[in-house]
Each structure stands twice: as C-alpha cells, then as structure tokens.
XYZ file of C-alpha atoms in Angstrom:
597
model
C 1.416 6.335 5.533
C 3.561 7.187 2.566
C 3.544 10.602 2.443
C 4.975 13.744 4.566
C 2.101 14.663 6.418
C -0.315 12.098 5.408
C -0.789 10.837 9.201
C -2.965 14.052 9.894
C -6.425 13.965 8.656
C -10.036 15.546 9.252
C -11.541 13.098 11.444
C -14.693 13.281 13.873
C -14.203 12.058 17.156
C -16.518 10.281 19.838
C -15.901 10.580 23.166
C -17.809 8.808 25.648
C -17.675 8.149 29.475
C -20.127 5.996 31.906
C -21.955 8.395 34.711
C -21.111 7.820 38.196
C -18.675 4.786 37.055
C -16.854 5.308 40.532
C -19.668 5.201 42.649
C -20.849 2.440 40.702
C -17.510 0.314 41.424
C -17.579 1.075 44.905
C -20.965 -0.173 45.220
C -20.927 -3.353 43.124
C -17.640 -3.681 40.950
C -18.275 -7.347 39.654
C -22.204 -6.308 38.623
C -20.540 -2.564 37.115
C -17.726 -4.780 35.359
C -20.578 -7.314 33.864
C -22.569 -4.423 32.893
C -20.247 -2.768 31.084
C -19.237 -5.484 29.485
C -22.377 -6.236 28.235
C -23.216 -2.619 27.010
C -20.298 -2.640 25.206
C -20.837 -6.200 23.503
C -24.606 -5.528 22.680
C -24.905 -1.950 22.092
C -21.784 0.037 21.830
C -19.472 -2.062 19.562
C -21.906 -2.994 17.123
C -23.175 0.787 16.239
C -19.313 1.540 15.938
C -18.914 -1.137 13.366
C -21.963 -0.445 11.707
C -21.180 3.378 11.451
C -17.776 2.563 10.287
C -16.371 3.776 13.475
C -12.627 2.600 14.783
C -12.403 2.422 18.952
C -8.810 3.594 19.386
C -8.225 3.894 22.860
C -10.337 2.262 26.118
C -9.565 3.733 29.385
C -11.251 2.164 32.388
C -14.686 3.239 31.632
C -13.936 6.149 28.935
C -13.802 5.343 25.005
C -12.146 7.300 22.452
C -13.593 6.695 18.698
C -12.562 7.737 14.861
C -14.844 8.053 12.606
C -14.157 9.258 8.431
C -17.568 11.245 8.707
C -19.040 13.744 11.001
C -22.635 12.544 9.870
C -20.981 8.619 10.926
C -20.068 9.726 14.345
C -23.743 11.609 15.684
C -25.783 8.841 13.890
C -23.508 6.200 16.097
C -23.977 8.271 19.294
C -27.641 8.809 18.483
C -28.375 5.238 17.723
C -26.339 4.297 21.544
C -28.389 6.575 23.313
C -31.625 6.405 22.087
C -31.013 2.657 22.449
C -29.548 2.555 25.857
C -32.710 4.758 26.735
C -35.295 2.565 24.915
C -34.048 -1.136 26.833
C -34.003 0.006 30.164
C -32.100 -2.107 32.554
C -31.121 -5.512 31.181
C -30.242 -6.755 34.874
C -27.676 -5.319 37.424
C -26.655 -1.858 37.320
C -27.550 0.235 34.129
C -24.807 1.884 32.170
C -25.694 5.809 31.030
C -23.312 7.261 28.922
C -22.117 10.912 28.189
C -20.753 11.424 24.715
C -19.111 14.553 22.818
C -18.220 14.924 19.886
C -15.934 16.954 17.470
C -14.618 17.553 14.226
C -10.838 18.982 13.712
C -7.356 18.004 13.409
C -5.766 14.629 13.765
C -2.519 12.619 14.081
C -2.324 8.958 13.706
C 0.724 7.408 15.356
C 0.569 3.715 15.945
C -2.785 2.751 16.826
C -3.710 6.121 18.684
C -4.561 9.608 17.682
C -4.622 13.043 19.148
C -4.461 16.140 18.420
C -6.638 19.099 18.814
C -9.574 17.152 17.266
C -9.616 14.887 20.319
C -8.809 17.009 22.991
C -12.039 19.655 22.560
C -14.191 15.682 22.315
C -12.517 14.880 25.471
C -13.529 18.251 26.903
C -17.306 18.413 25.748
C -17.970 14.886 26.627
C -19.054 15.483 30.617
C -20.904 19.172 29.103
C -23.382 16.528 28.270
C -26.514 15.361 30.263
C -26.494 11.404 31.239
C -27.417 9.859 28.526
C -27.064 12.816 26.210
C -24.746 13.785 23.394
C -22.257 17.201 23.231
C -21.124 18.127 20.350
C -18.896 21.295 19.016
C -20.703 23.441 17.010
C -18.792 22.669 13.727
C -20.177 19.248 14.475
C -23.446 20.607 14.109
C -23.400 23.020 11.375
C -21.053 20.645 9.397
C -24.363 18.194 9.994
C -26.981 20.424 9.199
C -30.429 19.105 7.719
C -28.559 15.502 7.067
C -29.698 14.345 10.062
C -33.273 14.881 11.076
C -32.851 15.181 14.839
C -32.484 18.843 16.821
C -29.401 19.594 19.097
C -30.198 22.443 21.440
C -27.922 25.471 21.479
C -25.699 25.419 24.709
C -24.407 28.784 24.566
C -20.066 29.169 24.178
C -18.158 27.610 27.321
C -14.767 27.575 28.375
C -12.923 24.023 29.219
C -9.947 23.251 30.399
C -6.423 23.675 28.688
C -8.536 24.666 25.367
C -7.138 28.628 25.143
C -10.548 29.380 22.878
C -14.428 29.821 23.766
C -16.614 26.870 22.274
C -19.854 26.985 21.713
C -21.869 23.290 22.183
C -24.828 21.702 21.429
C -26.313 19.427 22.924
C -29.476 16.629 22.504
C -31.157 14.650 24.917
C -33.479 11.645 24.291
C -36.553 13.344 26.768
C -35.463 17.314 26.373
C -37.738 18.707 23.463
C -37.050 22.373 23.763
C -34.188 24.907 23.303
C -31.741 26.056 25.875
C -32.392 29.556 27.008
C -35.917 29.864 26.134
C -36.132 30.210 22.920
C -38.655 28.310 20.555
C -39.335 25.129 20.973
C -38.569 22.817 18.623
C -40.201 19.254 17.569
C -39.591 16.255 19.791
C -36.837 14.436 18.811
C -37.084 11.565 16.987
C -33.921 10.082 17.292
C -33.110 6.269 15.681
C -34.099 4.528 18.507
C -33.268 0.932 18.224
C -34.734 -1.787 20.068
C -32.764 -4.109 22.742
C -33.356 -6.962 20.326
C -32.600 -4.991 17.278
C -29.498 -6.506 15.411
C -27.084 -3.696 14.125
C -26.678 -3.141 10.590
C -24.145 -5.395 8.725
C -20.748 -3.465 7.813
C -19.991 -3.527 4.594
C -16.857 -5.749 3.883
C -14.063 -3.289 2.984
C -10.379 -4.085 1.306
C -6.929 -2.414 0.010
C -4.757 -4.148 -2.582
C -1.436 -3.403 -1.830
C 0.827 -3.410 -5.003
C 1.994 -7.146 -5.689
C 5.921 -7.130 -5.334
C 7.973 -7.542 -8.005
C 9.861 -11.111 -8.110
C 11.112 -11.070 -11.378
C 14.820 -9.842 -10.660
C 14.199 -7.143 -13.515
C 13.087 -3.672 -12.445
C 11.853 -3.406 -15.926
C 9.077 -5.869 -14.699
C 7.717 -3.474 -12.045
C 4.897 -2.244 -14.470
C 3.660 -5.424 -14.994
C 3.284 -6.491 -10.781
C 1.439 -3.147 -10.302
C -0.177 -3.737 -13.355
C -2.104 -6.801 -12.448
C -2.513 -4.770 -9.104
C -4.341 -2.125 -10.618
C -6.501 -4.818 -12.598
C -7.688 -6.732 -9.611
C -8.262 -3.253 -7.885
C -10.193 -1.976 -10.875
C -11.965 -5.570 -11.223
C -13.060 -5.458 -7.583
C -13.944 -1.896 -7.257
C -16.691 -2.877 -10.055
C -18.737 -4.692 -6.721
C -21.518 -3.038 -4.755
C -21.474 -4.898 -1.392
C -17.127 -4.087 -1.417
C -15.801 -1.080 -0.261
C -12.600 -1.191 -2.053
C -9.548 1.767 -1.670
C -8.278 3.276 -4.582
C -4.894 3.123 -6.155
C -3.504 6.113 -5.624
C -3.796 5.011 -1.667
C -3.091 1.446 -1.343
C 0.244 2.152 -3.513
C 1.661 4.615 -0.958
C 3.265 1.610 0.844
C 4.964 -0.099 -2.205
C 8.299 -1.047 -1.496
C 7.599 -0.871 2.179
C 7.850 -3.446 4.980
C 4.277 -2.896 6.323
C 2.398 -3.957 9.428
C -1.054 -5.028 7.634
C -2.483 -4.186 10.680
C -1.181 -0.901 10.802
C -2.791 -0.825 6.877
C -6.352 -1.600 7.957
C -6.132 1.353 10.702
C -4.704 3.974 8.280
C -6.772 3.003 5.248
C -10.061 1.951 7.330
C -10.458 -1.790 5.996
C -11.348 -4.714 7.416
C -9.213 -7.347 4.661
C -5.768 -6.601 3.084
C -4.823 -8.207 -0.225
C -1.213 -8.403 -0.693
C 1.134 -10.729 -2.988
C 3.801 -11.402 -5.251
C 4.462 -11.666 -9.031
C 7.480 -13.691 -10.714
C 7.568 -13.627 -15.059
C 10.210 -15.685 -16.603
C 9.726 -16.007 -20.640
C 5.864 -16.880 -21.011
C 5.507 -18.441 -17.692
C 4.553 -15.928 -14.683
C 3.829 -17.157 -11.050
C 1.561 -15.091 -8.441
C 0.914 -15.947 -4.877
C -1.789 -14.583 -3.470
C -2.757 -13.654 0.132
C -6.184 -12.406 1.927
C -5.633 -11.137 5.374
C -7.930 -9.867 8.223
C -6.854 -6.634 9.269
C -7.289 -6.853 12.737
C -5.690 -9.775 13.718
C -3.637 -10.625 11.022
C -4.676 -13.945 10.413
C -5.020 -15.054 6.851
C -8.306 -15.983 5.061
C -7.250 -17.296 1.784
C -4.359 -18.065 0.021
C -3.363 -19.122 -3.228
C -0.354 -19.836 -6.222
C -0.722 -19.850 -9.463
C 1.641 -20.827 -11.892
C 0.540 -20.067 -15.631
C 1.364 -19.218 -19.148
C 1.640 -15.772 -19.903
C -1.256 -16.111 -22.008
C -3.698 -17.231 -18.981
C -2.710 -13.861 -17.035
C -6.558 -12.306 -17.760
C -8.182 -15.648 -16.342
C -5.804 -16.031 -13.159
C -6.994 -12.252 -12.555
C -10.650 -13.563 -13.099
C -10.047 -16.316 -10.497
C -8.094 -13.973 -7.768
C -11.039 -11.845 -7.608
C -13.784 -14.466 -7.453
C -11.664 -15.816 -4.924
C -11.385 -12.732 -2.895
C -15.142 -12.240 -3.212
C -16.394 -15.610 -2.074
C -14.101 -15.256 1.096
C -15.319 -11.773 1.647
C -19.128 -13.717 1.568
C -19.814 -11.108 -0.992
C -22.719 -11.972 -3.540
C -22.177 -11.119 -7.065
C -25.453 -9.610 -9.227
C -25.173 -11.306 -12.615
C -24.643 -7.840 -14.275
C -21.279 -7.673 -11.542
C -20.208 -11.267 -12.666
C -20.690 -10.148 -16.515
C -18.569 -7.084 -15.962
C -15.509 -8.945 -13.684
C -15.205 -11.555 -16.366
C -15.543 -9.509 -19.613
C -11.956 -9.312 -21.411
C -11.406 -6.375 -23.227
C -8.330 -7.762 -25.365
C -6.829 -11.001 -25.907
C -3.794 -9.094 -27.137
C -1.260 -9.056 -24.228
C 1.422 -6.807 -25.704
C -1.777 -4.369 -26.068
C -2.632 -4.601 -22.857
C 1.253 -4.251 -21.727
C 1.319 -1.411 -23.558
C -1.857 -0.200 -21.668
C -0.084 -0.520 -18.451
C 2.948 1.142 -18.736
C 0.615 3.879 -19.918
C -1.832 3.317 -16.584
C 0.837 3.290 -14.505
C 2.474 6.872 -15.303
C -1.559 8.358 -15.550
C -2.212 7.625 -12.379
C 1.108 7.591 -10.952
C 2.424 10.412 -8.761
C 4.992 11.728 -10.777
C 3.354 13.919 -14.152
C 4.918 16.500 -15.942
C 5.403 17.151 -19.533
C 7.354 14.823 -19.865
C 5.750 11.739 -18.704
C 2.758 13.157 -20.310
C 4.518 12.701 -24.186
C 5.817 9.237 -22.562
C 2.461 7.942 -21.691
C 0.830 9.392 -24.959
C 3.222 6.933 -26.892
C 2.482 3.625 -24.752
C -1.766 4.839 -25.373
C -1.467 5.478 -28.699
C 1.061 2.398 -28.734
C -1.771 0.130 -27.646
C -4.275 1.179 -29.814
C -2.023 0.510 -32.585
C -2.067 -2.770 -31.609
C -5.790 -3.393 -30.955
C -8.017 -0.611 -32.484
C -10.885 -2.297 -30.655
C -9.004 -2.037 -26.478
C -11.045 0.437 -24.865
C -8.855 0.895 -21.940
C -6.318 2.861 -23.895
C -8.653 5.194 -25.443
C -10.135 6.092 -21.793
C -6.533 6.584 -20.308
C -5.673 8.395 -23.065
C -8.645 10.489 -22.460
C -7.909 10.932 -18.919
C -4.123 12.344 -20.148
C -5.472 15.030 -21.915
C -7.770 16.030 -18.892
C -4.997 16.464 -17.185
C -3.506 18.311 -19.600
C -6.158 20.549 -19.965
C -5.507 21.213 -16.091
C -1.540 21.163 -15.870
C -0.872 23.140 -19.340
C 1.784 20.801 -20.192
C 1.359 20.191 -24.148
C 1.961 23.370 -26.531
C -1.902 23.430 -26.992
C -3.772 22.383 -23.475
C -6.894 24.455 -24.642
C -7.277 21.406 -27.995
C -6.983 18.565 -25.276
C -9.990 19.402 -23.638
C -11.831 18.594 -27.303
C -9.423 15.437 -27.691
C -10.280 13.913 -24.083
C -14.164 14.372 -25.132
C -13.223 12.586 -28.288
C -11.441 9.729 -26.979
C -13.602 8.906 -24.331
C -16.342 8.741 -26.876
C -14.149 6.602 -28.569
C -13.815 4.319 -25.920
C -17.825 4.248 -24.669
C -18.684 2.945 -28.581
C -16.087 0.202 -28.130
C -17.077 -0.511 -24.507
C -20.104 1.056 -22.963
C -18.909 -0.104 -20.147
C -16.002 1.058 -19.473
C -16.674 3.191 -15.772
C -13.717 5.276 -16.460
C -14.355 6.985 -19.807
C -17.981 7.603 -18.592
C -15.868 9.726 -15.816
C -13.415 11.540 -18.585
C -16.782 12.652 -20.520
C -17.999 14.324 -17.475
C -15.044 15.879 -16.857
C -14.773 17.231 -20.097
C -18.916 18.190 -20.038
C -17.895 20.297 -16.761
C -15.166 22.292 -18.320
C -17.338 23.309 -21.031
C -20.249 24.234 -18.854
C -22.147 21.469 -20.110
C -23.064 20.484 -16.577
C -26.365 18.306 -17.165
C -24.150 15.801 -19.656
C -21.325 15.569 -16.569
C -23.804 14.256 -14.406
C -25.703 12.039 -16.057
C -21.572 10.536 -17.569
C -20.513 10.535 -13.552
C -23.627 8.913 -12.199
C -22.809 6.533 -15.597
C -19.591 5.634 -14.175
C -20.494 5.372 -10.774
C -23.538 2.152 -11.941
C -20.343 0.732 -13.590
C -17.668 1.191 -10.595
C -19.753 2.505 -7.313
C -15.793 2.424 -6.038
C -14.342 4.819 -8.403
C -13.091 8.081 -6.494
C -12.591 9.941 -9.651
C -16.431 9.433 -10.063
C -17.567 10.364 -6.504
C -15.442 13.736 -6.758
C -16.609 14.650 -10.124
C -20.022 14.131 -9.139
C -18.655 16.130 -5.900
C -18.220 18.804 -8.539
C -20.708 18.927 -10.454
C -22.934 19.635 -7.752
C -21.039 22.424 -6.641
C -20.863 24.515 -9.785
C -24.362 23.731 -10.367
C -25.662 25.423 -6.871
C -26.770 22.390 -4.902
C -23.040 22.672 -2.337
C -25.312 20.531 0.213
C -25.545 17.494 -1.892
C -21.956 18.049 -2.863
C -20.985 16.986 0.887
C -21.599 13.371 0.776
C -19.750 12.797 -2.185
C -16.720 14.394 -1.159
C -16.647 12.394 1.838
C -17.332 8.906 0.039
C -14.150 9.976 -2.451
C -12.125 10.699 0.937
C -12.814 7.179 2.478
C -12.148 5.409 -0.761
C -8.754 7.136 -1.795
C -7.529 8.672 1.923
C -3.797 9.269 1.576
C -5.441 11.952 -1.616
C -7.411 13.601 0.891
C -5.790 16.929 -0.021
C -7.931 17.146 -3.221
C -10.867 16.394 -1.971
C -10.170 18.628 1.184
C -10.688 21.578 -1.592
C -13.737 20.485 -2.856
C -14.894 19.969 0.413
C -14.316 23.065 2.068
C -15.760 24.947 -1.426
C -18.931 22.885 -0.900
C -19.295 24.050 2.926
C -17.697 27.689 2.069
C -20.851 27.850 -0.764
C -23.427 26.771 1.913
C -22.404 29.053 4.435
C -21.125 26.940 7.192
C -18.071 28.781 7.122
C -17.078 27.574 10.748
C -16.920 24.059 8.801
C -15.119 25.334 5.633
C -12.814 27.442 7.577
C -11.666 24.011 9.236
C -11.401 21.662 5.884
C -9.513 24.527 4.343
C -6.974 24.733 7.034
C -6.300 21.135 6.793
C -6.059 21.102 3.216
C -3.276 23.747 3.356
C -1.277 22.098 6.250
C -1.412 18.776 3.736
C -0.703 21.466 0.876
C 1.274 24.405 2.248
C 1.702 25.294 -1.131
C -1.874 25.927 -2.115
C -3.220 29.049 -3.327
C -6.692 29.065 -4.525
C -7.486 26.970 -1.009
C -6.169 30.307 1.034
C -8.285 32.435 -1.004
C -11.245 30.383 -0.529
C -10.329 30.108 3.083
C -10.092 34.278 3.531
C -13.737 34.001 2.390
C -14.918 31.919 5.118
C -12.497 33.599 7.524
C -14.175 37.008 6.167
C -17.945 35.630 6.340
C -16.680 34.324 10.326
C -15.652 37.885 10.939
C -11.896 37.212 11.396
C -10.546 39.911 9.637
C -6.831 39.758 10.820
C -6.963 36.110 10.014
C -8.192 36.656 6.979
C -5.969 38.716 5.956
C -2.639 37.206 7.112
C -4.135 34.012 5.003
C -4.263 36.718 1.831
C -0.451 37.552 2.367
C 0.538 33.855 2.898
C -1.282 33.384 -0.842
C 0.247 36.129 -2.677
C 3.663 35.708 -1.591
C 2.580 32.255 -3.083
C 1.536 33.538 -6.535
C 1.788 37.007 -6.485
C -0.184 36.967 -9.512
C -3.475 35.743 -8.269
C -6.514 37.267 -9.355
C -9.735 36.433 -7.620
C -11.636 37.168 -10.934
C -9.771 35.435 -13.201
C -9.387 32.434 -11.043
C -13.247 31.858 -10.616
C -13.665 33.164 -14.302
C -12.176 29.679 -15.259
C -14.744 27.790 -12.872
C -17.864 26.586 -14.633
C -20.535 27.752 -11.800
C -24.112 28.214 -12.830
C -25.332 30.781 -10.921
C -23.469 34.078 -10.500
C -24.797 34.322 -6.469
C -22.248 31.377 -5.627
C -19.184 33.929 -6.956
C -20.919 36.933 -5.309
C -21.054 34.663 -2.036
C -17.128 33.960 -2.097
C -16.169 37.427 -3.094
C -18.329 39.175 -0.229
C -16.302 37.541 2.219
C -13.447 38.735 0.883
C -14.753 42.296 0.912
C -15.692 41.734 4.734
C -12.317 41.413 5.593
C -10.894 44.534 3.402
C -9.502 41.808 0.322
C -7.969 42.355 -1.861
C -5.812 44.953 -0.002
C-alpha cells in the first residue's frame, strides 16, 4: 500500500494440513483428490468466506489463511472441525484436518504473506490432535471469554527454527478435560454445523478509490476526491456494506494499481474506481464496479451533466452500486442517501476543499488556519449546510490534540459548540454526533460520548472515527474487554491507519491484563510508528507485568531518548479514565521492571 511500512500488519493466521494425506494418496489418490476437493468446496471455503478469512497460499494438501481478527480465525477453525466431526464420511475417504493458529507479525508481498506470524502457525499446526485445533497462547488469551468454547493448556514446546519456547493450547471436539490433570472443565460446545447447513452469507464489502482527475487543471483535484469522499460517505451510511474509509482507499491516488492487488490489501470483495472531467458548468464522470478477485467488471456507467445535477448523479452512482452489490436499502437508509444538505454548490465547494485538508494527511498549523477559512467560508454561504459546521468541529478536535492554534485549550469548547450547531441543522449528520463525543470524552463527560458515538454509529455503522471513539470510551470508562471489538471493526474499515488503532488496542489488552497480547499490538504499533512515545511506555508496562525486565527497560530508554521529557504522571493525568485502579494497573508494571530509572 501507500505508505512505508504499511505492508506489515497484525494478522491471525490459520494453518491447516490433512492427516495421513500421503498414505491416503498412496492408497487411493483419485478418491483422496475427490475428497479433498469436496471438503474444501462444502466445508472449508465457505467458513473462510463467512469468517472473512483470505486463503493465501495452497500447497498440496496444506492451507495457509489471513484473517483481520483473532476471534475470525478460531470461530472459522471451530466451525470446520466441529463440522467435519458432526457429517461423518460423505463417501470415499474422510478428510481430518489439523489446524494452528497464531497471532503476530505480517508482510504482504504480492498475494502471499510471511513473517513470524506465519511461521509459529506453520509450526503449531501438526501439535494438534486430528481433527483438533493448536493455537499460540496469545491466540488464546487475546480470545478470552469472547468465545465460549475451552482450549486445554498444552504446556510450552519447542519447534523447529522458532529460537523461543511457546506455550499452546489446544481443543478437541471429544476431549473435555485439561491437559496435565488439572480440573476439568465443561464439555465443549463448539458451533457445530450440520453437513446440510449453508454457511453464513458474507457481507458485501467495497473501497472507493479516489476518482482521477480529468480536468487538465490541478486546481480541480479537490473536486474528483470530493465527489469521492461523497459517494464514500453516502455508502458508508448502509448496514448490509462494509465500506473502507477514506483515509485508506486514498493511499493509492495517483497510482497505477492492480485492483486485485486492492481487494487483498484492503480485504474487499468490489472496487469502485473512476474518473471526473469539469469544463465550465458541464462535468462528466465514468464510473466503474469491479470484482476484486477476478477483475471482471459488474457495472459501468457515464454521465454527462450540468454542474448543477452533480448531488443527483452522486444519488444515482450509489443506488447503482447498491443494486449491483444485491444490497437492500431500509427506507430510513434510502431517506438518508438521498437527503441534500445544500443546493448551494459553491457552499458545498467550499466544504470540500475544507474536507479534503481535515482528513487529509498533511495537518499542521497551517493547513489548520487554511481549512478554518474554506469552513467558515461555507457557512457564509449557507448558514443552514451542516457539513461545514461538523468539519469545522472536527478541526478544532484536532486542535485540541495537536496544539496548533494560540489557544488549543478554547477549541475543545468551540468543537462542542459547532457540532451542536450542526446536530440542530441536521440531526443526522453521523459525523458531528462523533465530534460531540469526542469533545464529551475530553471533558470526562463519558456517559454523553457514548450515547453521541453509538448516535453516529445508527447514522454511519461504517464510520471508523465512530468505532474508535466508542473504542475509547470504553477504555477510560473500565470495561477494556468490550473495548476489543471495536478497535478491531475501526482496523478492518480504515487498515492502512492501523497505527492508531494499534494504540488503542494494545491499551485495551494492556488494561485487561493480557499483557502477552498487548505486548504484541504495541510492538507493531511502534515498528508502524518508530517514533511513538506514549506506545513504549505503555508497552514497558506489559513488558513489566510479563516479567521482562531488561526488555522493559531498553523500551524505557528507546522512549526517553524520544522525548526526554516524558512524565508517566502527567501523560495519564491528561487521560479521562474513570477509575483510578486502571492508572495504578499501568504504573505497577512499570514499577516491576525498576521504571522510571
């Protein structure tokens, strides 16, 4: 993708391998052959799909898979083996699988991926019993009580060309105790699915890629990503889509791109992509729906329109896009797709140019004063435009955060202000719903910033802002567990800005003491970020909690050399957590490991 270093991510990765495939050849290699074939057609393909799983590599019998979510990749290998177990033989020889599974470290290079987060899978995939699952035991405490089935502890092992001891878990459809006679534990009750079971229906996913620019004027370029961002925002306002954000889909503009290679990185199924030409009033757009995986287009279309018609051809694209997706619209969807906040277009010009350096990558002081004027520009031209009064809202956020204007401290009080502002001109605007809960949660007013993000999630179930805050929100109010999913949903939806949520993530884990787990996001974070400080300090916590001290501490050097003004108490001081025990938590594994020194 785009960015230095943005082809590494956290991924979890399935393993899997058919028992006695050799002997099984030997014996019968048409039956083996149709077998497989039909275990991977009826049971193992669909549970990928329907846990959002990506196959990346098939060799002979052996399967390597990707999945975004840890909780993703156990539910798919629980739903294959308690299926496989529950149908029995379907005619010639049965296929038993062994499956591990890990978490870690991950580079994407054409349409593989390795790394250290594959090898260990590779490694604790035949630790497994046939028809059993293997998994690393950050896999398991990163898990936890989200999935209702026990693993059995497996003690640490040693595999080959992996220079550390792992520890492993493992689960069995008809093994009800623990390993090493401990307690027992419940049966499991794993998601067994039935042979005629049909596998649950993926959710149609898509990325927008910024529209190119046609016009022969670079001055134009804000208008092509403009209507971009509109059909992104328009879309991302559906349930049954899974639509990427912005800040993702715009990391290949300007790029010759394999859209392939675009529905591997970003994890969609259908790629948008198109042009934009504006000549006086008249603009033309051409319009193209693709299938990711084989490239072949499902709809296609060109308008050619006065200025003036530039909201309805926006209208029609996503309708369009929609009905080819087979995507059913809820009235209450259709009402807020077609609703037209102005019919002023220089307002909502003014809007974008604004939008565009918001949300763009490139903010400093600077751009901030710039995008004020095209806000406040806006408004000046329609008082009743929404939009600008949200993005303006979401400027001084950021302000508040970056310290760019002469008084950050007021913004806070002006974003609250003008996303009010922009809720009494249009309740339903998803995005200054998402500025008021940002606002709530610097103040400590943590009850009104959930009930505004869970507002703006209704509007725009897409909106990554939205599934971070509520990310958040969660985590300063004690309640780190139900933090997790959130995280994780604002990771798929916006991947190539990982590295933010990779903070919030690990914090969330850190808080719930699964510091194996947090001691992984945060190290990923900081190789996306080697600049990061308050994601080292977090991590010598987690490193301190795992007993690490060394570590721990050679992470504390790497951070102060950093900022050698970092204060533990004054950085949490600024953090709006509820209960004083989450701080205590942090700071006592600092103290483990001798911190500060």
């Amino acid at each position: 993708m785009g960015e230095a270093g943005s082809n590494r991510r956290l991924a979890a990765i399935l393993a899997a391998d058919v028992v006695g495939y050799s002997r099984m050849m030997a014996g019968d290699e048409a039956g083996t052959l149709a077998a497989l074939k039909r275990h991977r057609e009826a049971l193992f393909d669909p549970a990928v799909s329907a846990h959002n799983g990506r196959v990346f590599k098939l060799i002979g019998d052996g399967t390597l898979v990707e999945f975004g979510s840890v909780v993703d990749a156990v539910k798919c290998a629980l739903a294959i083996q308690a299926a496989a177990a529950g149908q029995g033989g379907t005619g010639g020889a049965p296929i038993v699988l062994r499956i591990g599974i890990n978490l870690g470290d991950v580079i994407l290079e054409g349409d593989d991926v390795y790394g250290d987060g594959v090898n260990v899978a590779a490694r604790l995939e035949p630790l497994a019993e046939p028809g059993g699952i293997c998994v690393a035991s950050i896999v398991n405490e990163s898990v936890g009580n989200r999935i209702d089935v026990p693993f059995r502890d497996g003690g640490e092992v040693h595999v080959k060309n992996i220079d550390r001891p792992i520890r492993i878990w493992k689960w069995h459809p008809g093994k009800a105790s623990d390993v090493g006679g401990t307690a027992p534990v419940a049966p499991s009750q794993g998601p067994a699915v039935a042979s005629n079971d049909k596998p649950a229906k993926q959710t149609p996913s898509i990325a927008v890629l910024p529209f190119t620019n046609m016009s022969g004027d670079p001055e134009q370029e804000y208008f092509s990503d403009g209507i971009s961002e509109d059909i992104i925002t328009d879309l991302s306002k559906v349930g049954g889509l899974l639509v990427i954000a912005r800040n993702s889909s715009f990391t290949y503009k300007g790029k010759n791109v394999d859209i392939r290679s675009v529905g591997r990185e970003l994890g969609v199924r259908s790629v948008l992509e198109g042009s934009i030409r504006r000549a006086g009033n008249r603009v033309r757009i051409t319009a193209q729906l693709i299938d990711a995986a084989n490239g072949a287009h499902l709809w296609a279309e060109r308008y050619d329109r006065d200025l003036t018609d530039i909201f309805a051809v926006q209208d029609e694209v996503t309708r369009h896009i929609v009905g080819a997706l087979k995507v059913t619209l809820t009235p209450a969807e259709a009402a807020l797709i077609s609703g037209v906040q102005t019919r002023r277009l220089d307002a909502h010009e003014a809007y974008m140019r604004g939008r565009a350096i918001v949300f763009g990558s490139d903010k400093t002081r600077e751009t901030f004063q710039e995008a004020v004027v095209h806000f406040t520009g806006s408004i000046a031209l329609d008082p009743d435009y929404a939009e600008p009064y949200a993005g303006l809202s979401a400027l001084y956020t950021f302000d508040y955060q970056n310290r760019w204007s002469d008084d950050p401290d007021r913004s806070l009080d002006e974003a609250g202000r003008l996303a009010a502002t922009a809720i009494e001109k249009n309740p339903n605007d998803p995005l200054a719903h998402c500025v008021v809960a940002l606002a709530a949660m610097f103040k400590r007013d943590l009850e009104t910033g959930r009930v505004e993000a869970d507002k703006a999630l209704a509007l725009n179930p897409n909106l990554a802002m939205a599934h971070n805050s509520r990310c958040v929100l969660h985590i300063y109010s004690g309640e780190p567990l139900a933090a997790i999913p959130f995280a994780e949903r604002a990771m798929r939806l916006d991947p190539a800005y990982s590295q933010q949520y990779l903070h919030f993530l690990g914090l969330a884990y850190l808080l719930a003491g699964k510091y194996e787990t947090a001691s992984v996001v945060f190290k990923q974070r900081i190789l996306l970020v080697p600049g990061t400080d308050l994601s080292r300090a977090f991590l010598a916590s987690a490193l301190g909690h795992l007993g690490e001290v060394d570590e721990a501490r050679r992470v504390w050097r790497e951070m102060m050399d950093i900022n050698p003004r970092y204060a533990f108490e004054g950085h949490v001081g600024r953090l709006p957590f509820k209960h004083r025990a989450d701080v205590d938590r942090i700071k006592e594994g600092l103290t483990k490991a001798g911190l500060p020194e």
